[in-house]
Short mmCIF file of C-alpha atoms in Angstrom, two decimals:
data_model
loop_
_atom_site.label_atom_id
_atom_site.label_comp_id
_atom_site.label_asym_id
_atom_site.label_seq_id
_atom_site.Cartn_x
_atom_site.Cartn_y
_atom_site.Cartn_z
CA UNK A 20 1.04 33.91 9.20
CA UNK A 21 -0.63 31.40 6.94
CA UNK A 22 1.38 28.80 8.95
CA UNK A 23 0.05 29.75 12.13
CA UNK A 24 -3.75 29.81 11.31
CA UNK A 25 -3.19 26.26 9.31
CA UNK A 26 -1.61 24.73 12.63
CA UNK A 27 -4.44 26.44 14.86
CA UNK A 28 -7.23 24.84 12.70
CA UNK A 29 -5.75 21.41 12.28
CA UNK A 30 -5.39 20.73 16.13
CA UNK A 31 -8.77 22.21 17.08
CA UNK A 32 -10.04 19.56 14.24
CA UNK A 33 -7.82 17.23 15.95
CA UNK A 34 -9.29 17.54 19.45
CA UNK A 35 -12.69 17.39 18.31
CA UNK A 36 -11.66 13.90 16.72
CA UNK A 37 -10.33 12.73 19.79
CA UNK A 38 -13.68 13.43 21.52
CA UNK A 39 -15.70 11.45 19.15
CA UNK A 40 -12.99 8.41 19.10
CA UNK A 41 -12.38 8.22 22.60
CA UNK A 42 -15.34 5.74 22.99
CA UNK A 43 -13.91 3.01 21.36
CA UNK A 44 -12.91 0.43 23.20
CA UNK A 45 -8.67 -0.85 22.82
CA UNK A 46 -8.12 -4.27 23.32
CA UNK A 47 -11.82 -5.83 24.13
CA UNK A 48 -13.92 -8.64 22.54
CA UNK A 49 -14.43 -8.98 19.08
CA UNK A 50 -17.94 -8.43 17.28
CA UNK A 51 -20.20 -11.17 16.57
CA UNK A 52 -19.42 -11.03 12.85
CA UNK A 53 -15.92 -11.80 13.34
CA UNK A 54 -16.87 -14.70 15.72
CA UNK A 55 -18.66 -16.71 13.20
CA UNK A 56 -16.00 -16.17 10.55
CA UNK A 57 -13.91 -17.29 12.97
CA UNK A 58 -15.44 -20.41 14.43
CA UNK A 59 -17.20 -21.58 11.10
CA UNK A 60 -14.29 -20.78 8.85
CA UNK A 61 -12.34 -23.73 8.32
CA UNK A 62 -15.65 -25.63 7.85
CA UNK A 63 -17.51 -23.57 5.03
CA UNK A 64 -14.20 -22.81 3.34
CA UNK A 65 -11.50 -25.57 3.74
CA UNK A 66 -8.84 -22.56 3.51
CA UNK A 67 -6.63 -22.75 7.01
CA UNK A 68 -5.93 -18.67 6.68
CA UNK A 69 -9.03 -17.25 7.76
CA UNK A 70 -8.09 -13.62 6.01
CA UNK A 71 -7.58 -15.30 2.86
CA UNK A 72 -11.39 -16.45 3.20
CA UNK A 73 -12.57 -13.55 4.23
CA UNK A 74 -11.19 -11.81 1.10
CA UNK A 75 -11.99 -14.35 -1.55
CA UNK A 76 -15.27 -15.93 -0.41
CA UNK A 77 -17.06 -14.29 2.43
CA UNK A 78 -16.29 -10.60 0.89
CA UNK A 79 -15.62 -11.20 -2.87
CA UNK A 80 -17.32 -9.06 -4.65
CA UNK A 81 -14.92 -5.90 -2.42
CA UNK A 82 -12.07 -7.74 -4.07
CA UNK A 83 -13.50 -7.59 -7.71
CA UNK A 84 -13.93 -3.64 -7.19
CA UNK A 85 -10.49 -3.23 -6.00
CA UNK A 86 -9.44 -5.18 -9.16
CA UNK A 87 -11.13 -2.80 -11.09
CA UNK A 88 -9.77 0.13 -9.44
CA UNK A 89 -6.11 -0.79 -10.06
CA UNK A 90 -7.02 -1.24 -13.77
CA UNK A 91 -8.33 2.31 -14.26
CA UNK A 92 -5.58 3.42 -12.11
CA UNK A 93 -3.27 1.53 -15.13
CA UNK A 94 -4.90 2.78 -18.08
CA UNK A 95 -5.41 6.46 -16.59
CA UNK A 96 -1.59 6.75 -16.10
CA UNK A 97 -1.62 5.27 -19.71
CA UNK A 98 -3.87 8.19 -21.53
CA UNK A 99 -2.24 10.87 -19.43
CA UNK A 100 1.02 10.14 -20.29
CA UNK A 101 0.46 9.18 -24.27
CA UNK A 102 2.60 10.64 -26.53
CA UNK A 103 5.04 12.99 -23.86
CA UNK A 104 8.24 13.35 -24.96
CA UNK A 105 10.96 14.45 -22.03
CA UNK A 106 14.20 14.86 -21.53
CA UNK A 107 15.36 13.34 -18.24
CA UNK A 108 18.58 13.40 -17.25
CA UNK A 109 20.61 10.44 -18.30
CA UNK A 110 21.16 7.43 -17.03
CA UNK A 111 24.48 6.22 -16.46
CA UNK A 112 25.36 2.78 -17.94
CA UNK A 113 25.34 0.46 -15.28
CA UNK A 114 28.61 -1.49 -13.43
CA UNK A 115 29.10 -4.55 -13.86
CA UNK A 116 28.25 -5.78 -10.45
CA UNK A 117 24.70 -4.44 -11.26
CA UNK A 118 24.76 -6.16 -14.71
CA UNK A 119 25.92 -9.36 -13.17
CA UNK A 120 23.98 -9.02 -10.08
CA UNK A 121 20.25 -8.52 -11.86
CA UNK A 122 21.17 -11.34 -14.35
CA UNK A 123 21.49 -13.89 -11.83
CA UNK A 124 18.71 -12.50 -9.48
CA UNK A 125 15.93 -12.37 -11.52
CA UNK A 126 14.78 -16.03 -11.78
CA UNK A 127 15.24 -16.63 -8.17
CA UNK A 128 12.88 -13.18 -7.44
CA UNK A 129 10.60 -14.52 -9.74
CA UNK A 130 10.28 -18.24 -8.30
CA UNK A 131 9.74 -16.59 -4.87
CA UNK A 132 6.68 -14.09 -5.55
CA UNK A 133 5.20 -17.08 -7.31
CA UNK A 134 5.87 -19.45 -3.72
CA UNK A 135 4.02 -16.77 -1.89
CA UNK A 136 0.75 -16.68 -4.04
CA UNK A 137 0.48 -19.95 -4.07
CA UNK A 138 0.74 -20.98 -0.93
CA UNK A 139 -1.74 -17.94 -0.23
CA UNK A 140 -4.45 -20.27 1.63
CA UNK A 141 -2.06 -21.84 3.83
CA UNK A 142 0.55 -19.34 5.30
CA UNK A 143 0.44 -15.62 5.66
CA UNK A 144 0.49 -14.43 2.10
CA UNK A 145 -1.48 -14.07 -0.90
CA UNK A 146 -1.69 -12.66 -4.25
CA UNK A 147 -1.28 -8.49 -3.87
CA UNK A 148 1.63 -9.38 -2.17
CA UNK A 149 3.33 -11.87 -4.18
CA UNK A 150 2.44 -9.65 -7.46
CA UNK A 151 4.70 -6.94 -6.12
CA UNK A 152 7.26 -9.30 -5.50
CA UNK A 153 7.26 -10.12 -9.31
CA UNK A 154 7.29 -6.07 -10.24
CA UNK A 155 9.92 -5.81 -7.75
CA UNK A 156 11.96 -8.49 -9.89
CA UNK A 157 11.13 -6.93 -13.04
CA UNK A 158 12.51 -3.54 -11.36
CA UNK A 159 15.69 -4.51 -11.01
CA UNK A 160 16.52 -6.09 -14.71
CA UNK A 161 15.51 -3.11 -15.61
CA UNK A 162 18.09 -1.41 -13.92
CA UNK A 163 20.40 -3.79 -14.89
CA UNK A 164 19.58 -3.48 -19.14
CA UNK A 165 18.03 0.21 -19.44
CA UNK A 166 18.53 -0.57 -22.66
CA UNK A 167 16.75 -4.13 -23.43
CA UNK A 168 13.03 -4.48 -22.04
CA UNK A 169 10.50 -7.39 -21.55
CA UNK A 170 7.79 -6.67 -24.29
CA UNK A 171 5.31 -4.28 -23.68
CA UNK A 172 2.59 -5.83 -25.61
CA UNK A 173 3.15 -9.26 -23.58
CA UNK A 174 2.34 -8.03 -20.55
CA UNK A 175 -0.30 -5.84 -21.65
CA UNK A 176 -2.21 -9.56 -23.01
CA UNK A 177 -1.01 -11.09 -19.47
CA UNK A 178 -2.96 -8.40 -17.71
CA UNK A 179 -6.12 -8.68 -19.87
CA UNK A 180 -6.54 -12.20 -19.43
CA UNK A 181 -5.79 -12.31 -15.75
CA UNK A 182 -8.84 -10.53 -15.24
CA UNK A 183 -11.08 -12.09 -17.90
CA UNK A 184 -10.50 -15.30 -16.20
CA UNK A 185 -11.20 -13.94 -12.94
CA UNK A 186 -14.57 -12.64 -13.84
CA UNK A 187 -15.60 -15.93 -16.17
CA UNK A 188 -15.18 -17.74 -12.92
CA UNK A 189 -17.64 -16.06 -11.04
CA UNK A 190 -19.52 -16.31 -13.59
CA UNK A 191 -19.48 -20.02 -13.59
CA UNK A 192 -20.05 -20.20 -10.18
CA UNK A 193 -23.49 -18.17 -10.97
CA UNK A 194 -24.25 -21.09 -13.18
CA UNK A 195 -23.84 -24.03 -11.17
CA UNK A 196 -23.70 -22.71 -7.57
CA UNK A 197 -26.52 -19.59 -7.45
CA UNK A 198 -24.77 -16.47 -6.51
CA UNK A 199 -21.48 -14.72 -8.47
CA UNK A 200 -18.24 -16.86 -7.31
CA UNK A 201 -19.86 -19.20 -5.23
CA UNK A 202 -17.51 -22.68 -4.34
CA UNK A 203 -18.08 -25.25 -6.75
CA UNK A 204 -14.48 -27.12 -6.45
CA UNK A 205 -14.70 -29.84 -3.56
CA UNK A 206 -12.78 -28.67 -0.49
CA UNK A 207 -10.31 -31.82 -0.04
CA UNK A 208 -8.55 -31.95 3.33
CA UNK A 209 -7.17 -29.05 5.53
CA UNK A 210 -3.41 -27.79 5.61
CA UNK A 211 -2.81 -29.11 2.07
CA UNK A 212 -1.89 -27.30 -0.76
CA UNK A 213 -5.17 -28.74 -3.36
CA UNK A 214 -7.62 -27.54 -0.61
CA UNK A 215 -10.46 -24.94 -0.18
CA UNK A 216 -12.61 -25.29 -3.61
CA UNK A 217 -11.51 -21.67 -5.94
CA UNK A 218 -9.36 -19.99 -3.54
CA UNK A 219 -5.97 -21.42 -5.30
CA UNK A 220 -7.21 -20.48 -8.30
CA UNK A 221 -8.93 -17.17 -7.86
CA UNK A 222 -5.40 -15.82 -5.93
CA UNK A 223 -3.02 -17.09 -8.91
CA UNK A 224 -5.04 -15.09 -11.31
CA UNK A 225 -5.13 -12.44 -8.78
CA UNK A 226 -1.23 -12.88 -8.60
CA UNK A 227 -0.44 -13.05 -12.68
CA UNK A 228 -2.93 -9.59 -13.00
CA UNK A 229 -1.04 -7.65 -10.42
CA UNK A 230 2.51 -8.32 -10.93
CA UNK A 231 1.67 -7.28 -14.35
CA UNK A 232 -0.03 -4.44 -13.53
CA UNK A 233 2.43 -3.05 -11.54
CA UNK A 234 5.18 -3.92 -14.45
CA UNK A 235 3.83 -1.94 -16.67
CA UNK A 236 3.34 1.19 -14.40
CA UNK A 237 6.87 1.01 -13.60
CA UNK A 238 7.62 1.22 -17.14
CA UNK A 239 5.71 3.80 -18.33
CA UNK A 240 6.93 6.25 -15.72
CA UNK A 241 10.38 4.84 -17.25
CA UNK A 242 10.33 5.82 -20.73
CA UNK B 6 2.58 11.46 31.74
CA UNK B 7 0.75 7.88 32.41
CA UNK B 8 -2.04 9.01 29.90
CA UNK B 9 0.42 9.44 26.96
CA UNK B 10 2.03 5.94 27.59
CA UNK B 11 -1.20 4.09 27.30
CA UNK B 12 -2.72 5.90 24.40
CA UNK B 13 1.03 5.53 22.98
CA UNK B 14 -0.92 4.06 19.19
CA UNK B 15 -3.52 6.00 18.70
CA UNK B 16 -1.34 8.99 19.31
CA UNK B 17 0.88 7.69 16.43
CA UNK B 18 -1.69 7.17 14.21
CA UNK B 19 -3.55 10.45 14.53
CA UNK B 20 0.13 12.12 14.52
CA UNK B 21 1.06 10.63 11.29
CA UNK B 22 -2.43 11.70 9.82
CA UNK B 23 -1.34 15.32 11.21
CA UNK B 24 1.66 15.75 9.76
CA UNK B 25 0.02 14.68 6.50
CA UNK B 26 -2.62 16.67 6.23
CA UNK B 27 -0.06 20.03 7.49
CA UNK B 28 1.63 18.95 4.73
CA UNK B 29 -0.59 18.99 1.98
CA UNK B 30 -2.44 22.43 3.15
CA UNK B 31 1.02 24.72 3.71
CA UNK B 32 3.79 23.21 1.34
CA UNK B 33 3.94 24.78 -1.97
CA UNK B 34 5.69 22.26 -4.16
CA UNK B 35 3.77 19.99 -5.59
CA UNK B 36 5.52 17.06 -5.12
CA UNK B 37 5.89 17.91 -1.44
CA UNK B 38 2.13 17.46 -1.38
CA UNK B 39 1.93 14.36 -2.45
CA UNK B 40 4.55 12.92 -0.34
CA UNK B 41 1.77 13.86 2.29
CA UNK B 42 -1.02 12.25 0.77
CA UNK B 43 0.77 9.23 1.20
CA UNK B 44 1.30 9.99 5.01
CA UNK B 45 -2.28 10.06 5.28
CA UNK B 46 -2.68 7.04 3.78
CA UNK B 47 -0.25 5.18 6.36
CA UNK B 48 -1.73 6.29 9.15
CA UNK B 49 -5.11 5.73 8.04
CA UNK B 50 -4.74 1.75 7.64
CA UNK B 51 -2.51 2.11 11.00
CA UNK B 52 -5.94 3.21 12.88
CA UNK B 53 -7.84 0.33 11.27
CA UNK B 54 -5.53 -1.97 12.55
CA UNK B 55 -4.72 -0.97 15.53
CA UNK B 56 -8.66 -1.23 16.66
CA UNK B 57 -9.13 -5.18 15.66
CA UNK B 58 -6.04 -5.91 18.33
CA UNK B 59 -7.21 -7.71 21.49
CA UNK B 60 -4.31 -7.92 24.40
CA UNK B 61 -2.37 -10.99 24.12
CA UNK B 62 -3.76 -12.23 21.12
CA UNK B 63 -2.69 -14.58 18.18
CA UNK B 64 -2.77 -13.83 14.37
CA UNK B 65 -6.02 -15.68 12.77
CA UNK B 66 -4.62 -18.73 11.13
CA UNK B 67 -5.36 -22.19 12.12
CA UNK B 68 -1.88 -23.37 11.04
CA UNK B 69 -2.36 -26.31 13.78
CA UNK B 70 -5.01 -28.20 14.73
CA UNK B 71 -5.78 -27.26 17.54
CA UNK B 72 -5.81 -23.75 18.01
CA UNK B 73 -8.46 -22.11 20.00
CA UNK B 74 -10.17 -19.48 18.31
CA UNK B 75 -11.19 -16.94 21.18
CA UNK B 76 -8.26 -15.53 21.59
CA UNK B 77 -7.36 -14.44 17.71
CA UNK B 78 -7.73 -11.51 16.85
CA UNK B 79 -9.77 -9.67 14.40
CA UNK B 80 -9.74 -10.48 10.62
CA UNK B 81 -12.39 -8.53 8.74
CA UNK B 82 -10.37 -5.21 9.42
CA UNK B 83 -6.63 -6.81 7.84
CA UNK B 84 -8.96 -8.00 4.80
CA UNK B 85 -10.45 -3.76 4.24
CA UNK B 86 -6.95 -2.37 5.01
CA UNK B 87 -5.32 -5.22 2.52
CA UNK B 88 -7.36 -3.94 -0.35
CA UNK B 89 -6.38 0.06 0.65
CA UNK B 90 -2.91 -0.40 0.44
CA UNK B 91 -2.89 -1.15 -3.03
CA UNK B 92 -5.59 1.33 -3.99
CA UNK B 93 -3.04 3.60 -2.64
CA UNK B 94 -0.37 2.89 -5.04
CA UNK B 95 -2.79 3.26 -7.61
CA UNK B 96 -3.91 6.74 -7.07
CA UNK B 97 -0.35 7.96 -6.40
CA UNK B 98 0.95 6.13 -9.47
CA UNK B 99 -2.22 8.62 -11.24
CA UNK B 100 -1.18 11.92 -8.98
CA UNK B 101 2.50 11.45 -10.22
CA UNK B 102 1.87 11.18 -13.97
CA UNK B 103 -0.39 14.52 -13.46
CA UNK B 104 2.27 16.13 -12.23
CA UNK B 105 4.94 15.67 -14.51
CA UNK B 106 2.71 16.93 -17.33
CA UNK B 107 2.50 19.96 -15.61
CA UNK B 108 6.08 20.27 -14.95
CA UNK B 109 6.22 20.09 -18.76
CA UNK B 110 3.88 22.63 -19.74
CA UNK B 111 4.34 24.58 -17.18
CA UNK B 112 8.38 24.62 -16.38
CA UNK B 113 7.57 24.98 -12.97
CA UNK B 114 6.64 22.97 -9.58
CA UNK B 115 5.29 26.28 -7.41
CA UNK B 116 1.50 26.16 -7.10
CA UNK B 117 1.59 30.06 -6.76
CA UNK B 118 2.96 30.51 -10.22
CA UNK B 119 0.73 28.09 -11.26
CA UNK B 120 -2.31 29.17 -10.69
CA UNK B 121 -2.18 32.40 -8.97
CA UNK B 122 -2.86 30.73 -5.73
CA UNK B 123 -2.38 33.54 -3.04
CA UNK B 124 -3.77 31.19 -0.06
CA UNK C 7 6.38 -1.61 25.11
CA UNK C 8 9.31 0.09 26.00
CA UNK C 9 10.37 -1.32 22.24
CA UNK C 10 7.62 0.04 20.51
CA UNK C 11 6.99 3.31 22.22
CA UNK C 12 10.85 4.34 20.75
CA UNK C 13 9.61 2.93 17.10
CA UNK C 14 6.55 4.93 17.32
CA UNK C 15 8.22 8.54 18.43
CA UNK C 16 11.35 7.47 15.87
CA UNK C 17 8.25 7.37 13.60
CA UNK C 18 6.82 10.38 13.81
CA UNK C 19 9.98 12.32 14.20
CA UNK C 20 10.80 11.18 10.46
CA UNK C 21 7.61 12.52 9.03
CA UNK C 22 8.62 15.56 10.38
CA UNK C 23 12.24 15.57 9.50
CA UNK C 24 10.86 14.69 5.52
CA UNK C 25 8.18 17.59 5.85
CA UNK C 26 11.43 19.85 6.90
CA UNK C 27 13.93 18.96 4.21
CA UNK C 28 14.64 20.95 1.10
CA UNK C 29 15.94 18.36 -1.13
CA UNK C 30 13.11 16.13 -2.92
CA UNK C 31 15.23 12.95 -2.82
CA UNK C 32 16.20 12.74 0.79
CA UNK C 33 12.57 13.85 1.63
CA UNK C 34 11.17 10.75 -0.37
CA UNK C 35 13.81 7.91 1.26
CA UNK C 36 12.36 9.32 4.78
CA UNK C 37 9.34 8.30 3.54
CA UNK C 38 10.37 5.06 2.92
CA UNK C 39 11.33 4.80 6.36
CA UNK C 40 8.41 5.58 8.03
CA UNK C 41 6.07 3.22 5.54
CA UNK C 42 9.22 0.74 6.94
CA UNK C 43 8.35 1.10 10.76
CA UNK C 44 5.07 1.08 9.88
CA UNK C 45 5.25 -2.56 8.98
CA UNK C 46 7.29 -3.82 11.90
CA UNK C 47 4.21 -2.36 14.29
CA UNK C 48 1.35 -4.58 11.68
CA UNK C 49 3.96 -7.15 12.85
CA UNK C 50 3.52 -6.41 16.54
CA UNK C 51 -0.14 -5.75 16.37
CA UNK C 52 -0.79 -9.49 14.94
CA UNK C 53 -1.72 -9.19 11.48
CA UNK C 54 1.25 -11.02 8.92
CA UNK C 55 -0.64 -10.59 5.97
CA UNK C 56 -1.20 -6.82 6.19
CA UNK C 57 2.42 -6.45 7.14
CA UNK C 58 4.00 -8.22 4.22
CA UNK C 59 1.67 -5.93 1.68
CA UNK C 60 3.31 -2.73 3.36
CA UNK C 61 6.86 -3.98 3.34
CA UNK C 62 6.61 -4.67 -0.47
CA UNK C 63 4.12 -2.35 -1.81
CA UNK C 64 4.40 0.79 0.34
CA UNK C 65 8.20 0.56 1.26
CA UNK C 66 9.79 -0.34 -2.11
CA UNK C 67 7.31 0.31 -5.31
CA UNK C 68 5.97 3.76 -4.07
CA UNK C 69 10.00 5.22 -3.32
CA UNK C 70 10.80 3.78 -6.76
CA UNK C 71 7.89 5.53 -8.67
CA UNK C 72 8.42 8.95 -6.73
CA UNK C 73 12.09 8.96 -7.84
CA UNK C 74 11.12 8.25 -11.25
CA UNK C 75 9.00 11.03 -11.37
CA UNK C 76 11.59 13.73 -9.58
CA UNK C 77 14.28 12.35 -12.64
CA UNK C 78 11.84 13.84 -14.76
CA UNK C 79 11.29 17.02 -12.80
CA UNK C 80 13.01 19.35 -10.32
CA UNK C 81 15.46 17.85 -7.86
CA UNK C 82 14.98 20.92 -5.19
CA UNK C 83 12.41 22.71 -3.95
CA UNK C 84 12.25 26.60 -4.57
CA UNK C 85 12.97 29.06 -2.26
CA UNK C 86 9.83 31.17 -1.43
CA UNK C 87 9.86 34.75 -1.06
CA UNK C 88 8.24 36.52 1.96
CA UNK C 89 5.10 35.29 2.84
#
C-alpha cells in the first residue's frame, strides 16, 4: 500500500519536472560567459586546459569552499567515530600473490597519481583526480599488510599543511596582485609544463591535501 | 516511439534520479538508503553535463595550436560538477560512520525498530 | 547512438536490479557498475576531466568505503513482516 502511493507521488512530481525542463534547449550555442572564457583563455591564463582555468583562476574562491567542505567532512567522520570499539569479522591473512602483488605496485601507483596532477594544466587531469589515485595506492598496501600501516600522525601533518599553503598563497596574491589568489608568477610559453603563473602550484597542493584526505578516511573506517 | 529515442539522456538522467529517490522513501534498511542517495547524486551531475553538450563538438582544450574555439563545448558546467563529485564522497564517507554507530547501539539496521517509524 | 542508447537502458536496469536485491554486498558492486557506465557516457558527451574524477572517485573509493562499513554491520537485509 505504502508502495503504491510512494510510486504515484514520485511520477506525478516527475511529470511536473518534465514540464518545467522541457524548455531547455539540447545541443544549441553556448552562453556568452562561456564564450569569453573560451576565446580569452589561453591569453589571461597561459594554462592550455581551459577547465583547469576555470577552476583555479576564473572561479577560485568555489574551489577553496569545496576544500573546506572535504575537511569537515574528514574531521566529522573523525569525532563521530572516536573512541568505538567493534568487533568486525576477521580478516583473513592475505596470499601471497596479494602480499607480493601490493609490494611491487605501490610505487608505480604512486608515481602515476603524481604524473596526473602535475601535468593538470596541460592534459585532461588535475588534482581531485590524481589525489584519489594516491588513496587508491594506499588502499591496496593496506590490503596487502592489515597488519603494518603508514603513520597516522604523518598524514594527518601532510593534510594540514596542504591547505595552509594553499590559503597563504592567496593570500600573497592579495598582497602584491589586489584580489585573493590573483596571478603573480609570469605565464612563460603555452603547452609547456613551467607555464600559466600559480596553476602548477595551486593543483600540487590541491593534489598532496586530497590524496591525504582520502587516506585517512579509508583508514578510519578500517580500524 | 521516435520521442523516446531523441530524449534517450535526459530520460536516463531523470530515471536514475527516480530510482534514487524510490529508494530512499520505501526501503527500510538503512544502508539501502544510502546506496540511493548516491544514485541521486549520479544522476544529478549526469543532467549538468549532459546540458553544456553541443552536437558534434570537441572537449575544451587547446592541446594544438590551432584549434577553433566555436565548436567546443561548454566548460563552466564540467568545472561545478568536478567539485560535486567529491563533495559527494564526503557526505557519504559522514552518512556511513553515522550509521555504524547506530548499528552499535542499537543492534539493529530496521528504521521501524528504530524509531517507531510506522510510515 | 545505437551504442549508447543500450549503455543507457543497461544503466538503468542495474539501479533497479541493486534496489531489488536482498544481499547488501551484491547490491553495492551494482552500484559500482552503474557509477562505471556513468563515466563512459562523460566520455561520450565530451568532457575528459569530469570522466576521469567518476572513474576513480565514484567507481572505486565509494564501493570500498560501503563494504567497509557492511564488515562492520549486517551482511543481509531483514525480512519485513506484512505491511
Amino acid at each position: 500500500m505504502k508502495k503504491i502511493i510512494s510510486f504515484v507521488l514520485l511520477v506525478i512530481i516527475f511529470i511536473g519536472i518534465y514540464f518545467a525542463v522541457s524548455q531547455i534547449p539540447y545541443g544549441k550555442d553556448k552562453m556568452s560567459v562561456s564564450k569569453h572564457y573560451l576565446n580569452n583563455g589561453v591569453k589571461e591564463n597561459g594554462a592550455s586546459n581551459i577547465v583547469t582555468s576555470v577552476v583555479l583562476n576564473y572561479r577560485g574562491f568555489d574551489t577553496l569552499g569545496e576544500l573546506t567542505i572535504l575537511f569537515i567532512g574528514a574531521i566529522g567522520l573523525g569525532v563521530v567515530l572516536f573512541g568505538f570499539e567493534t568487533k568486525g569479522k576477521d580478516i583473513k591473512s592475505p596470499s601471497l600473490i596479494l602480499n607480493a602483488g601490493s609490494t611491487f605496485l605501490f610505487p608505480f601507483i604512486l608515481l602515476f597519481g603524481i604524473y596526473i596532477f602535475i601535468h593538470g594544466h596541460l592534459s585532461p587531469g588535475g588534482g581531485f583526480q590524481g589525489g584519489a589515485v594516491i588513496a587508491s595506492g594506499f588502499l591496496i598496501s593496506y590490503l596487502g599488510y592489515p597488519k603494518k600501516r603508514i603513520s597516522e600522525k604523518g598524514i594527518h601533518i601532510v593534510e594540514s599543511l596542504g591547505g595552509t599553503l594553499f590559503i597563504l598563497i592567496g593570500l600573497l596574491g592579495l598582497l602584491l596582485g589586489g584580489y585573493f589568489l590573483s596571478n603573480i608568477l609570469p605565464k612563460g610559453t603555452v603547452n609547456t609544463l613551467v607555464s600559466g603563473g600559480i596553476i602548477p602550484l595551486l593543483y600540487v597542493l590541491i593534489g598532496i591535501k586530497v590524496g591525504a584526505e582520502l587516506a585517512g578516511i579509508i583508514y578510519k573506517l578500517m580500524e | 516511439m521516435d520521442f523516446l529515442y531523441h530524449n534517450i539522456h535526459f530520460i536516463g538522467a531523470f530515471g536514475l534520479m527516480f530510482i534514487g529517490l524510490y529508494m530512499i522513501a520505501v526501503k527500510k534498511n538503512l544502508i539501502k538508503k544510502i546506496i540511493g542517495l548516491g544514485f541521486v547524486e549520479t544522476g544529478i551531475n549526469l543532467f549538468l553535463i549532459i546540458i553544456g553538450y553541443i552536437k558534434n563538438g570537441t572537449a575544451p582544450i587547446f592541446s594544438k595550436a590551432g584549434l577553433d574555439p566555436a565548436r567546443m563545448v561548454d566548460p563552466v558546467p564540467q568545472a561545478l560538477v568536478l567539485t560535486a563529485i567529491v563533495i559527494n564522497v564526503a557526505i557519504l564517507a559522514l552518512a556511513l560512520g553515522l550509521a555504524i554507530r547506530l548499528y552499535g547501539h542499537y543492534k539493529t539496521l530496521n528504521v521501524e525498530k528504530i524509531r517507531g517509524l510506522k510510515w | 547512438m545505437i551504442f549508447i542508447t543500450l549503455l543507457i537502458i543497461i544503466m538503468l536496469i542495474g539501479a533497479i536490479v541493486s534496489c531489488i536485491l536482498k544481499d547488501l554486498l551484491s547490491a553495492v558492486i551494482v552500484g559500482g557498475a552503474v557509477s562505471l557506465i556513468a563515466a563512459i557516457l562523460f566520455y561520450y558527451l565530451q568532457a575528459p576531466d569530469v570522466a576521469m574524477a567518476e572513474a576513480s572517485i565514484g567507481a572505486a573509493l565509494t564501493t570500498a568505503i560501503f563494504v567497509f562499513a557492511i564488515n562492520k554491520t549486517k551482511r543481509l537485509e531483514e525480512n519485513e513482516e506484512n505491511n
